[in-house]
């Protein structure tokens, strides 16, 4: 989900320990920034992803003797209490979250799980996930999933062809223009709707948005501005600095790469791109009704209900580039082919999705959806106990309050659910020293550290050997996670289960501290400030764990956690002033490239602020780009294993945990499917039935 700001991990840890949510804390997070993986200070049900469906459990024990992802126990068959309870709201699923975490309903703008959760229940993509599988797909608005075997992927893996499911209708049906005339072609899915939607996704290119995921395989670049610079042969500050001819050329190149051919839509990739289907399946690639988006639609009183969006021409696309959130014609409007229609969105109160009775996929959904907000756990718990809510957000710190309902059989608990989220410490090897509040004197004199303190690999390794995983696991994250084995999530292809990780070793800690800076560090010591957002106790506690290891070896080593305002940390992160930073990444799609690139590539969200040794960075970049294009799975896996080996040998990051979570719902809820590709629940699966 995705992109990402600097503050998710610290903030999520704040949520875990202070507000009780199960994510982490904050300083330089993934590509979703204010969006995708949830950065709210309270738990949101749409905040995380998971990868497998676990058997629901009624076991409320708190045994934390094991950290592996074992399958939960089957629910107790004692449902004497639950069986006597009348199902409330039998035609509606009521989900009560802490907030309504929607940024926009525009799939070319939205980059957070809360928005994505609504979009992918209303709109649809060309293909969809096969049940709980993150790497298997079924046809959706395409009648086939492209493969080499069926000839829909070319032999050179540069061309993907999708046969379009002709005759599928959009919710709004035929659309009328401002004069009341029906717009030809509107209301019914065509290949042109698909190409328009993909062109719009790329050309919108919202800063901090999801667009780069389609831009990368199609253009081989990170942004459309990069393409403009490539065409003109110069760097520019902004898109508006490009010539009119270049702007036309950008649009034309995008249209040449994605086009219709009869009832098919063809994608021409810049280079082979192994995770391309993972990009296509994401909610950002939802298909829109071209004519509906382009139209200005009036309400019954003649007022503009929806303003006109991009008209599809190459002469105007730049007017819709990188929009402000409410400037999008689709900010609060939605029209798709999916199982749900948007009935209403009351900003901080409720989203109501109504069943699309004409849904094409075999059957309509079983339940309407009322997505509500209540910041008070006591209110949510009361609603759950009385049956007025079917699913509620339950922060980790409050889970003991809901366990009695699980024991009574009123609530089903799903546990040990992976979230597609991982956390790690990063080192900035060349800190910006200007007005720096973290490096003290800025010298290796015992009262600070030099700006290039972490350029010494022995310093980085020492920090790795100061980390005490068991203490962190039991005291900081309350057993709600497993150790992340490397920069690639353990549930993702390419992760090396045998990869070494750093853990406390006082002998090696002393060894590397004595070697660092030619022995000068051991003699002089250091003083380093580790920042965290005010109230974010998790990073504070984690820092104190490592500080104790350092102090045990030599009291001259001072690692000091200090709280700062979030606004300052955002600014200091953007200017490269934070030396040692706790971060997290929530995957956008379930492929190793979506971990390797943002964390370790020189253009990625994290590595670009880590100032890794140029020679090592060149190695990493080369491996990441080769692995992205490698189609032989064994060779691709070997490349990712090499990447992880270098990451460990050079102590580029210190991996922490992959967070796992529990989910709770009334026991009459049936059909729950977990999949890390889902931004949250896919409501079409759900039904209500007596236990």
XYZ file of C-alpha atoms in Angstrom:
691
model
C 0.000 0.000 0.000
C 2.498 1.739 -0.382
C 5.053 4.930 -1.139
C 5.684 6.386 1.805
C 6.247 8.944 4.327
C 8.761 9.117 6.974
C 6.653 8.626 10.014
C 4.767 5.339 9.884
C 7.022 3.146 12.004
C 7.396 5.510 14.928
C 3.790 6.447 14.792
C 2.703 2.869 14.527
C 4.756 1.972 17.564
C 3.138 4.876 19.317
C -0.141 3.294 18.372
C 0.977 -0.085 19.644
C 2.097 1.019 23.073
C 0.232 4.220 23.727
C -2.998 3.968 21.778
C -2.785 0.199 21.670
C -2.749 -0.402 17.946
C -0.719 -3.182 16.448
C 1.509 -1.283 14.063
C 4.656 0.686 14.924
C 6.448 3.993 15.376
C 7.967 6.703 13.392
C 10.704 8.315 11.423
C 11.086 7.616 7.751
C 8.463 5.349 6.431
C 7.356 3.830 3.249
C 6.005 5.196 0.073
C 2.471 5.723 1.300
C 3.371 8.685 3.408
C 0.121 10.035 4.804
C -1.675 7.122 3.321
C -1.312 3.544 2.568
C -0.272 1.465 5.537
C -2.050 3.617 8.069
C -0.428 6.421 9.913
C -3.214 7.295 12.277
C -2.538 7.379 15.999
C -5.217 4.811 16.669
C -5.796 1.461 15.082
C -7.707 1.361 11.838
C -9.144 -1.846 10.514
C -7.918 -0.858 7.059
C -4.418 -0.082 8.238
C -2.611 -3.290 7.455
C -2.337 -6.124 5.007
C -1.999 -9.830 5.702
C -1.040 -12.822 3.668
C -2.869 -15.960 4.686
C -6.187 -16.976 6.075
C -5.842 -18.317 9.593
C -8.358 -20.571 11.247
C -10.311 -18.496 13.763
C -9.531 -19.126 17.377
C -11.221 -18.777 20.727
C -7.960 -19.283 22.608
C -7.330 -16.083 24.574
C -4.157 -17.200 26.290
C -1.179 -14.872 26.190
C 1.556 -17.494 25.793
C 4.413 -15.879 23.870
C 6.856 -18.723 23.972
C 7.008 -18.978 20.199
C 7.368 -16.345 17.525
C 6.564 -18.373 14.447
C 3.392 -18.047 12.380
C 1.546 -21.159 13.433
C -2.047 -21.792 12.498
C -4.562 -20.802 15.127
C -6.749 -23.301 16.893
C -10.207 -24.184 15.620
C -12.966 -22.255 17.419
C -14.611 -23.828 20.411
C -17.839 -25.664 19.676
C -19.422 -24.299 22.855
C -21.736 -21.688 21.353
C -24.571 -21.973 23.859
C -24.496 -18.241 24.477
C -24.056 -17.197 20.867
C -26.767 -19.497 19.509
C -29.457 -17.702 21.495
C -28.571 -14.270 20.135
C -30.672 -12.802 17.357
C -28.638 -11.503 14.421
C -28.921 -7.741 14.214
C -28.866 -5.847 10.930
C -29.167 -9.106 8.972
C -28.714 -7.349 5.619
C -25.846 -5.046 6.626
C -22.264 -5.528 7.783
C -21.501 -2.879 10.393
C -17.797 -2.159 10.842
C -16.765 0.393 13.473
C -13.286 1.831 13.184
C -11.554 4.557 15.151
C -11.725 6.923 12.173
C -12.907 7.053 8.554
C -9.444 6.763 6.957
C -10.355 7.884 3.444
C -8.217 10.423 1.607
C -9.916 10.253 -1.795
C -11.956 7.869 -3.914
C -9.855 8.581 -7.000
C -7.744 5.462 -7.698
C -5.120 7.589 -9.461
C -4.718 9.688 -6.315
C -5.380 7.405 -3.354
C -2.447 5.759 -1.679
C -3.696 4.508 1.650
C -5.404 1.340 2.745
C -8.513 3.150 4.002
C -9.210 4.685 0.612
C -8.146 1.520 -1.176
C -10.553 -0.551 0.911
C -13.476 1.408 -0.496
C -12.152 1.664 -4.040
C -11.545 -2.036 -4.554
C -15.035 -2.923 -3.299
C -16.616 -0.402 -5.696
C -14.316 -0.542 -8.725
C -12.503 -3.421 -10.358
C -9.226 -4.237 -12.019
C -8.379 -6.446 -14.984
C -7.453 -9.392 -12.760
C -8.039 -10.272 -9.111
C -6.478 -12.398 -6.389
C -7.371 -16.070 -6.266
C -8.748 -16.441 -2.743
C -6.027 -16.026 -0.131
C -3.197 -16.412 -2.643
C -1.056 -13.359 -3.240
C 0.697 -14.814 -6.267
C -2.221 -16.435 -8.097
C -4.819 -14.505 -10.047
C -8.242 -14.973 -11.601
C -9.807 -13.015 -14.457
C -11.851 -9.949 -13.504
C -12.499 -7.314 -16.157
C -10.143 -9.278 -18.372
C -11.549 -12.655 -19.406
C -8.117 -14.264 -19.067
C -5.014 -13.862 -16.949
C -2.081 -13.362 -19.335
C 0.529 -16.103 -19.357
C 3.129 -17.259 -21.824
C 1.227 -20.527 -22.135
C -1.944 -18.841 -23.392
C 0.045 -16.503 -25.623
C -1.075 -13.322 -23.872
C 2.481 -12.602 -22.707
C 4.968 -12.307 -25.544
C 8.093 -14.449 -25.686
C 10.258 -11.461 -24.791
C 7.925 -10.648 -21.846
C 7.483 -7.084 -23.079
C 3.870 -7.345 -24.263
C 0.855 -8.218 -22.099
C -2.565 -8.599 -23.737
C -5.830 -8.521 -21.792
C -9.096 -9.598 -23.495
C -11.779 -7.279 -22.089
C -15.030 -8.568 -20.606
C -17.323 -6.800 -23.030
C -20.879 -5.964 -21.949
C -20.046 -5.403 -18.284
C -21.922 -2.372 -16.998
C -20.899 0.457 -14.698
C -23.069 1.389 -11.722
C -24.188 4.714 -13.143
C -25.321 3.273 -16.454
C -25.471 5.537 -19.511
C -24.328 9.036 -18.613
C -25.993 12.244 -19.800
C -24.144 15.462 -20.507
C -25.074 18.870 -19.074
C -27.754 19.217 -21.751
C -29.353 15.911 -20.836
C -28.091 14.024 -23.875
C -26.866 10.452 -23.370
C -23.136 10.201 -24.039
C -22.430 7.425 -26.558
C -20.357 4.583 -25.139
C -21.024 5.480 -21.517
C -22.154 3.001 -18.899
C -20.700 -0.077 -20.583
C -17.147 -1.406 -20.292
C -15.003 -1.071 -23.406
C -11.270 -1.417 -24.114
C -11.136 2.371 -24.393
C -12.272 2.666 -20.751
C -9.304 0.529 -19.752
C -6.714 2.409 -21.803
C -8.067 5.756 -20.616
C -7.879 4.631 -16.981
C -4.267 3.478 -17.350
C -3.222 6.620 -19.251
C -4.867 8.714 -16.559
C -3.120 6.756 -13.789
C 0.287 7.417 -15.328
C -0.223 11.025 -16.400
C -1.834 12.119 -13.132
C 1.435 11.190 -11.375
C 0.419 12.566 -8.001
C 3.345 13.411 -5.727
C 3.379 10.721 -3.062
C 0.747 8.762 -4.971
C 0.543 5.225 -6.387
C 1.218 6.242 -10.000
C 4.906 5.329 -9.989
C 3.996 1.641 -9.813
C 2.574 1.733 -13.347
C 5.120 4.283 -14.573
C 8.069 2.059 -13.653
C 7.254 -0.938 -15.908
C 5.746 1.133 -18.738
C 8.305 3.932 -18.983
C 11.252 2.428 -17.111
C 11.346 5.593 -15.006
C 9.983 6.897 -11.720
C 7.890 9.817 -12.980
C 6.524 11.436 -16.124
C 8.754 14.431 -15.403
C 11.713 12.059 -15.715
C 10.439 11.145 -19.175
C 10.215 14.823 -20.100
C 13.785 15.384 -18.943
C 14.876 12.361 -20.952
C 13.193 13.745 -24.080
C 14.647 17.248 -23.682
C 18.011 16.074 -22.363
C 17.982 18.516 -19.433
C 16.855 18.514 -15.834
C 13.948 20.769 -14.897
C 12.491 21.920 -11.598
C 8.864 21.316 -12.538
C 6.714 19.853 -15.279
C 5.736 23.366 -16.345
C 9.349 23.987 -17.351
C 9.004 21.474 -20.189
C 8.098 22.632 -23.671
C 4.671 22.140 -25.219
C 6.204 19.723 -27.701
C 7.691 17.637 -24.901
C 4.399 17.548 -23.016
C 2.670 16.241 -26.135
C 5.435 13.674 -26.631
C 5.062 12.388 -23.066
C 1.353 11.757 -23.543
C 1.839 10.206 -26.967
C 4.500 7.825 -25.646
C 2.175 6.705 -22.843
C -0.641 6.117 -25.328
C 1.669 4.165 -27.627
C 2.585 1.901 -24.728
C -1.012 1.123 -23.687
C -3.566 0.792 -26.457
C -6.668 -1.098 -27.559
C -6.633 -3.726 -30.274
C -10.158 -4.864 -31.051
C -11.582 -6.191 -27.782
C -8.115 -6.415 -26.243
C -5.950 -3.975 -24.319
C -2.208 -4.218 -24.904
C 0.556 -3.071 -22.530
C 4.049 -2.578 -23.964
C 6.669 -2.648 -21.201
C 9.940 -0.758 -21.315
C 11.870 -3.814 -20.109
C 10.801 -7.201 -18.741
C 9.178 -6.608 -15.374
C 8.543 -9.735 -13.320
C 5.960 -8.256 -10.913
C 3.836 -6.598 -13.624
C 0.678 -8.579 -12.819
C 1.083 -7.527 -9.183
C 0.921 -3.914 -10.362
C -2.122 -4.526 -12.565
C -4.075 -6.181 -9.739
C -3.721 -3.205 -7.376
C -6.709 -0.933 -6.689
C -4.816 2.012 -8.237
C -5.296 0.237 -11.605
C -9.102 0.257 -11.272
C -11.029 0.716 -14.490
C -13.182 3.822 -14.860
C -16.027 4.743 -17.190
C -14.189 7.164 -19.483
C -17.284 9.092 -20.523
C -18.499 9.428 -16.932
C -15.164 10.812 -15.736
C -15.056 13.320 -18.577
C -18.615 14.544 -18.022
C -19.898 17.375 -15.854
C -22.901 15.905 -14.089
C -25.667 18.027 -12.580
C -27.966 17.183 -9.696
C -31.766 17.542 -9.756
C -31.489 21.249 -8.939
C -29.094 21.949 -11.774
C -26.028 22.254 -9.556
C -22.753 20.578 -10.445
C -22.714 17.189 -8.711
C -19.495 16.036 -10.390
C -17.151 18.248 -12.319
C -15.602 17.130 -15.559
C -12.283 15.286 -15.444
C -9.557 14.850 -18.056
C -10.961 14.632 -21.591
C -8.313 12.129 -22.688
C -6.490 14.471 -25.059
C -2.732 14.980 -25.142
C -3.212 18.731 -25.250
C -4.771 18.945 -21.787
C -3.327 16.193 -19.602
C -0.889 18.515 -17.848
C -3.862 20.386 -16.363
C -4.669 17.266 -14.334
C -1.102 16.411 -13.359
C -0.313 16.094 -9.623
C -3.658 17.454 -8.400
C -4.594 18.654 -4.957
C -6.846 16.120 -3.291
C -10.200 17.881 -3.742
C -9.357 19.104 -7.249
C -9.937 15.612 -8.613
C -13.327 15.057 -10.218
C -13.358 11.718 -8.375
C -12.405 12.980 -4.937
C -15.755 11.981 -3.397
C -17.398 10.260 -6.378
C -17.171 6.634 -7.391
C -18.556 4.670 -10.322
C -17.311 1.171 -10.936
C -18.302 -2.315 -12.013
C -17.764 -3.892 -8.574
C -20.054 -5.614 -6.084
C -20.816 -2.358 -4.220
C -22.138 1.075 -5.086
C -21.217 4.148 -3.073
C -24.393 5.293 -1.337
C -22.907 8.020 0.857
C -19.708 9.247 2.467
C -20.177 11.410 5.541
C -16.614 12.495 6.072
C -15.941 11.694 9.742
C -19.041 9.616 10.440
C -19.876 6.881 7.945
C -19.398 5.353 4.529
C -22.339 3.322 3.290
C -21.907 0.854 0.445
C -25.006 -0.621 -1.138
C -25.107 -4.024 -2.792
C -24.917 -3.875 -6.583
C -27.821 -6.170 -7.429
C -26.745 -6.293 -11.086
C -23.209 -7.414 -10.336
C -21.896 -9.548 -13.180
C -19.844 -12.061 -11.186
C -22.240 -14.915 -10.521
C -23.976 -13.396 -7.547
C -24.326 -10.013 -5.874
C -22.836 -9.352 -2.454
C -24.801 -10.690 0.510
C -24.609 -7.636 2.739
C -24.638 -3.868 2.515
C -21.752 -2.233 4.392
C -21.939 0.537 6.976
C -18.416 1.684 7.823
C -18.629 3.857 10.938
C -16.239 5.683 13.249
C -15.993 5.822 17.025
C -12.806 6.888 18.757
C -13.806 5.314 22.086
C -12.943 1.674 22.682
C -15.721 1.430 25.286
C -18.289 2.465 22.688
C -16.983 0.049 20.089
C -16.900 -2.784 22.607
C -20.477 -2.097 23.715
C -21.644 -2.078 20.098
C -19.905 -5.399 19.526
C -21.320 -7.022 22.655
C -24.861 -5.880 21.827
C -24.571 -6.957 18.205
C -24.825 -3.432 16.809
C -21.365 -3.853 15.278
C -20.085 -6.912 13.442
C -16.404 -5.917 13.264
C -14.566 -3.383 15.412
C -11.047 -2.018 15.701
C -9.394 -3.446 18.832
C -6.014 -1.950 19.785
C -3.505 -4.376 21.269
C -3.679 -2.669 24.650
C -7.441 -3.269 24.783
C -7.593 -6.832 23.577
C -8.071 -8.210 27.074
C -11.407 -6.390 27.116
C -12.767 -8.377 24.185
C -11.421 -11.806 25.211
C -14.474 -12.506 27.440
C -16.722 -12.121 24.383
C -14.507 -14.596 22.565
C -14.801 -17.029 25.482
C -18.603 -16.666 25.421
C -18.703 -17.540 21.749
C -20.100 -14.159 20.757
C -16.915 -13.096 18.982
C -14.528 -14.968 16.698
C -10.846 -14.107 16.960
C -8.448 -14.518 14.036
C -4.851 -14.376 15.207
C -1.228 -14.542 14.107
C -2.163 -12.807 10.870
C 0.822 -11.437 8.918
C 0.392 -7.827 7.864
C 2.762 -7.340 4.931
C 4.627 -4.844 7.101
C 8.233 -4.869 8.276
C 10.354 -2.596 10.492
C 14.042 -1.770 10.564
C 16.671 0.759 11.651
C 18.491 2.711 8.956
C 21.893 4.429 9.108
C 22.608 7.743 7.413
C 26.271 7.452 6.446
C 26.672 11.125 5.537
C 24.469 13.296 7.734
C 23.662 16.903 6.896
C 25.422 18.716 9.781
C 23.646 22.077 9.389
C 21.712 23.012 12.541
C 21.772 19.352 13.490
C 20.245 18.548 16.885
C 21.264 14.881 16.888
C 25.065 14.778 16.486
C 26.070 17.016 19.379
C 29.492 18.538 18.843
C 29.704 17.003 15.373
C 33.104 15.605 16.304
C 34.480 12.300 17.538
C 35.208 13.770 20.963
C 32.828 11.927 23.286
C 30.329 14.770 23.153
C 28.831 13.980 19.751
C 29.542 12.123 16.519
C 30.935 13.293 13.169
C 28.503 13.581 10.217
C 29.997 10.459 8.635
C 29.926 8.461 11.871
C 28.020 5.573 10.280
C 30.257 5.388 7.215
C 32.429 3.033 9.288
C 31.054 -0.494 8.867
C 32.319 -1.450 12.322
C 30.114 1.219 13.879
C 27.087 -0.120 12.026
C 27.857 -3.697 13.029
C 28.312 -2.626 16.629
C 24.800 -1.180 16.644
C 23.528 -4.482 15.262
C 25.185 -6.466 18.027
C 23.775 -4.086 20.644
C 20.203 -5.003 19.712
C 18.464 -7.499 22.028
C 15.670 -9.098 19.990
C 14.137 -11.128 22.824
C 13.740 -8.077 25.040
C 12.344 -6.072 22.157
C 9.895 -8.850 21.240
C 8.596 -9.398 24.746
C 8.733 -5.887 26.225
C 8.168 -3.579 23.255
C 5.926 -5.331 20.733
C 4.239 -7.649 23.227
C 4.914 -10.761 21.155
C 2.835 -9.418 18.256
C 5.355 -10.192 15.533
C 8.167 -12.353 14.231
C 11.756 -11.433 13.365
C 12.182 -9.959 9.904
C 14.963 -12.029 8.283
C 16.243 -9.314 5.962
C 15.089 -6.442 3.754
C 12.570 -8.758 2.074
C 9.516 -9.859 4.066
C 9.601 -13.539 5.005
C 6.263 -14.225 3.270
C 7.556 -12.867 -0.047
C 9.339 -14.830 -2.758
C 13.074 -14.254 -2.599
C 13.345 -13.964 1.166
C 16.130 -16.139 2.526
C 14.919 -18.105 5.566
C 18.536 -18.849 6.468
C 19.667 -15.239 6.286
C 21.704 -14.174 9.311
C 20.378 -11.292 11.393
C 21.964 -9.098 14.012
C 21.257 -9.848 17.654
C 22.946 -9.041 20.925
C 26.521 -10.289 21.202
C 28.568 -8.302 23.709
C 31.871 -9.829 22.634
C 31.336 -8.837 19.002
C 29.977 -5.487 20.147
C 33.216 -4.766 21.965
C 35.306 -6.115 19.084
C 33.738 -3.783 16.510
C 33.734 -0.767 18.812
C 37.474 -1.209 19.357
C 38.084 -1.493 15.596
C 35.846 1.444 14.636
C 37.499 4.676 13.577
C 40.947 3.052 13.944
C 40.431 2.593 17.672
C 39.698 6.252 18.318
C 36.017 5.599 19.034
C 36.827 3.283 21.929
C 39.041 5.900 23.505
C 36.805 8.914 22.975
C 33.288 7.431 23.099
C 30.252 8.976 21.452
C 27.008 10.806 22.228
C 24.145 10.327 19.771
C 20.547 11.533 20.007
C 17.896 9.166 18.651
C 14.671 11.068 17.910
C 11.103 9.934 18.311
C 7.742 11.651 18.108
C 6.478 13.017 21.399
C 4.583 10.227 23.133
C 6.083 7.483 20.961
C 7.345 5.210 23.696
C 8.290 2.295 21.469
C 11.305 3.928 19.841
C 12.318 5.280 23.222
C 12.218 1.790 24.723
C 14.006 0.244 21.758
C 16.771 2.841 21.979
C 17.126 2.208 25.699
C 17.554 -1.518 25.029
C 20.536 -0.828 22.757
C 21.865 1.934 25.029
C 22.108 -0.548 27.883
C 24.269 -2.850 25.765
C 26.616 0.026 24.919
C 26.838 1.186 28.527
C 27.633 -2.343 29.660
C 30.683 -2.361 27.380
C 31.877 1.191 27.929
C 30.156 4.055 29.795
C 31.628 6.494 27.263
C 29.017 5.356 24.738
C 25.825 7.372 25.064
C 22.759 6.540 22.977
C 20.030 8.940 24.084
C 16.358 8.801 23.038
C 14.767 12.248 22.832
C 11.263 13.309 21.858
C 10.583 15.933 19.190
C 7.563 17.373 17.472
C 6.501 15.446 14.401
C 6.786 18.515 12.168
C 10.457 18.900 13.083
C 11.210 15.242 12.431
C 9.515 15.404 9.033
C 11.631 18.409 8.109
C 14.865 16.947 9.478
C 14.259 13.659 7.717
C 13.683 15.420 4.407
C 16.940 17.377 4.826
C 18.994 14.299 5.761
C 19.801 15.321 9.313
C 18.696 12.209 11.229
C 21.638 9.798 11.702
C 19.879 6.705 13.074
C 16.241 6.197 12.225
C 13.538 3.642 12.960
C 11.401 2.929 9.903
C 8.798 0.627 8.456
C 7.490 -0.482 5.103
C 4.051 -1.790 4.152
C 4.163 -3.540 0.827
C 2.236 -2.152 -2.131
C 2.341 -5.477 -3.892
C 3.555 -8.904 -2.903
C 6.857 -9.094 -4.737
C 10.486 -8.756 -3.592
C 11.010 -5.752 -5.872
C 8.547 -3.797 -3.761
C 10.838 -4.381 -0.777
C 14.278 -4.252 -2.368
C 13.749 -1.079 -4.384
C 12.314 1.266 -1.722
C 14.703 0.095 0.987
C 17.977 -0.412 -0.864
C 17.947 1.198 -4.336
C 19.572 4.621 -4.637
C 16.275 6.084 -5.889
C 14.216 4.281 -3.273
C 12.445 5.940 -0.387
C 15.049 4.972 2.201
C 18.384 4.417 0.469
C 18.359 7.875 -1.075
C 18.595 9.256 2.473
C 21.087 6.680 3.737
C 24.080 7.842 1.658
C 25.417 4.327 1.288
C 29.023 3.978 0.100
C 28.880 4.582 -3.688
C 30.595 1.315 -4.558
C 28.235 -0.722 -2.401
C 25.234 1.288 -3.620
C 26.176 0.542 -7.226
C 26.236 -3.182 -6.411
C 22.822 -2.987 -4.796
C 21.317 -1.008 -7.675
C 22.663 -3.444 -10.238
C 21.267 -6.481 -8.427
C 17.862 -4.872 -7.881
C 17.422 -3.897 -11.537
C 18.636 -7.273 -12.799
C 16.349 -9.123 -10.396
C 13.367 -6.991 -11.432
C 13.795 -8.113 -15.050
C 14.863 -11.713 -14.404
C 12.182 -14.210 -15.470
C 13.968 -17.382 -14.356
C 12.744 -17.866 -10.781
C 15.855 -19.668 -9.566
C 18.143 -16.967 -10.921
C 15.873 -14.256 -9.567
C 15.849 -15.854 -6.121
C 19.645 -16.139 -6.155
C 19.929 -12.420 -6.905
C 17.715 -11.520 -3.956
C 19.679 -13.837 -1.669
C 22.871 -12.065 -2.758
C 21.218 -8.722 -2.062
C 20.333 -9.820 1.461
C 23.834 -11.169 2.067
C 25.401 -7.828 1.137
C 22.882 -6.013 3.314
C 23.930 -8.102 6.308
C 27.668 -8.103 5.584
C 27.698 -4.327 5.248
C 25.201 -3.791 8.090
C 23.203 -1.449 5.873
C 20.053 -1.818 7.999
C 19.115 -3.615 11.208
C 15.929 -5.567 10.641
C 13.364 -5.687 13.410
C 9.982 -7.365 13.186
C 7.210 -8.319 10.861
C 4.149 -7.351 12.769
C 1.277 -9.826 13.163
C -2.209 -8.972 14.293
C -5.524 -10.252 15.554
C -8.947 -9.448 14.135
C -12.263 -9.771 15.901
C -15.792 -10.129 14.512
C -19.159 -11.362 15.680
C -19.384 -15.115 15.378
C -22.331 -14.878 13.003
C -19.985 -13.402 10.394
C -19.123 -16.004 7.768
C -16.773 -16.121 4.780
C -13.788 -14.075 5.971
C -10.838 -14.339 3.541
C -7.410 -12.920 4.334
C -5.041 -11.809 1.594
C -2.103 -9.429 1.800
C -3.065 -7.986 -1.558
C -6.307 -6.684 -0.123
C -6.044 -3.189 1.338
C -8.542 -4.479 3.906
C -11.708 -6.581 3.810
C -13.245 -7.666 0.530
C -16.858 -7.461 1.619
C -18.219 -9.613 -1.212
C -17.020 -12.693 0.708
C -19.051 -11.968 3.838
C -22.431 -13.237 4.970
C -24.252 -13.570 8.286
C -25.510 -16.868 9.653
C -26.391 -18.198 13.081
C -23.677 -20.255 14.747
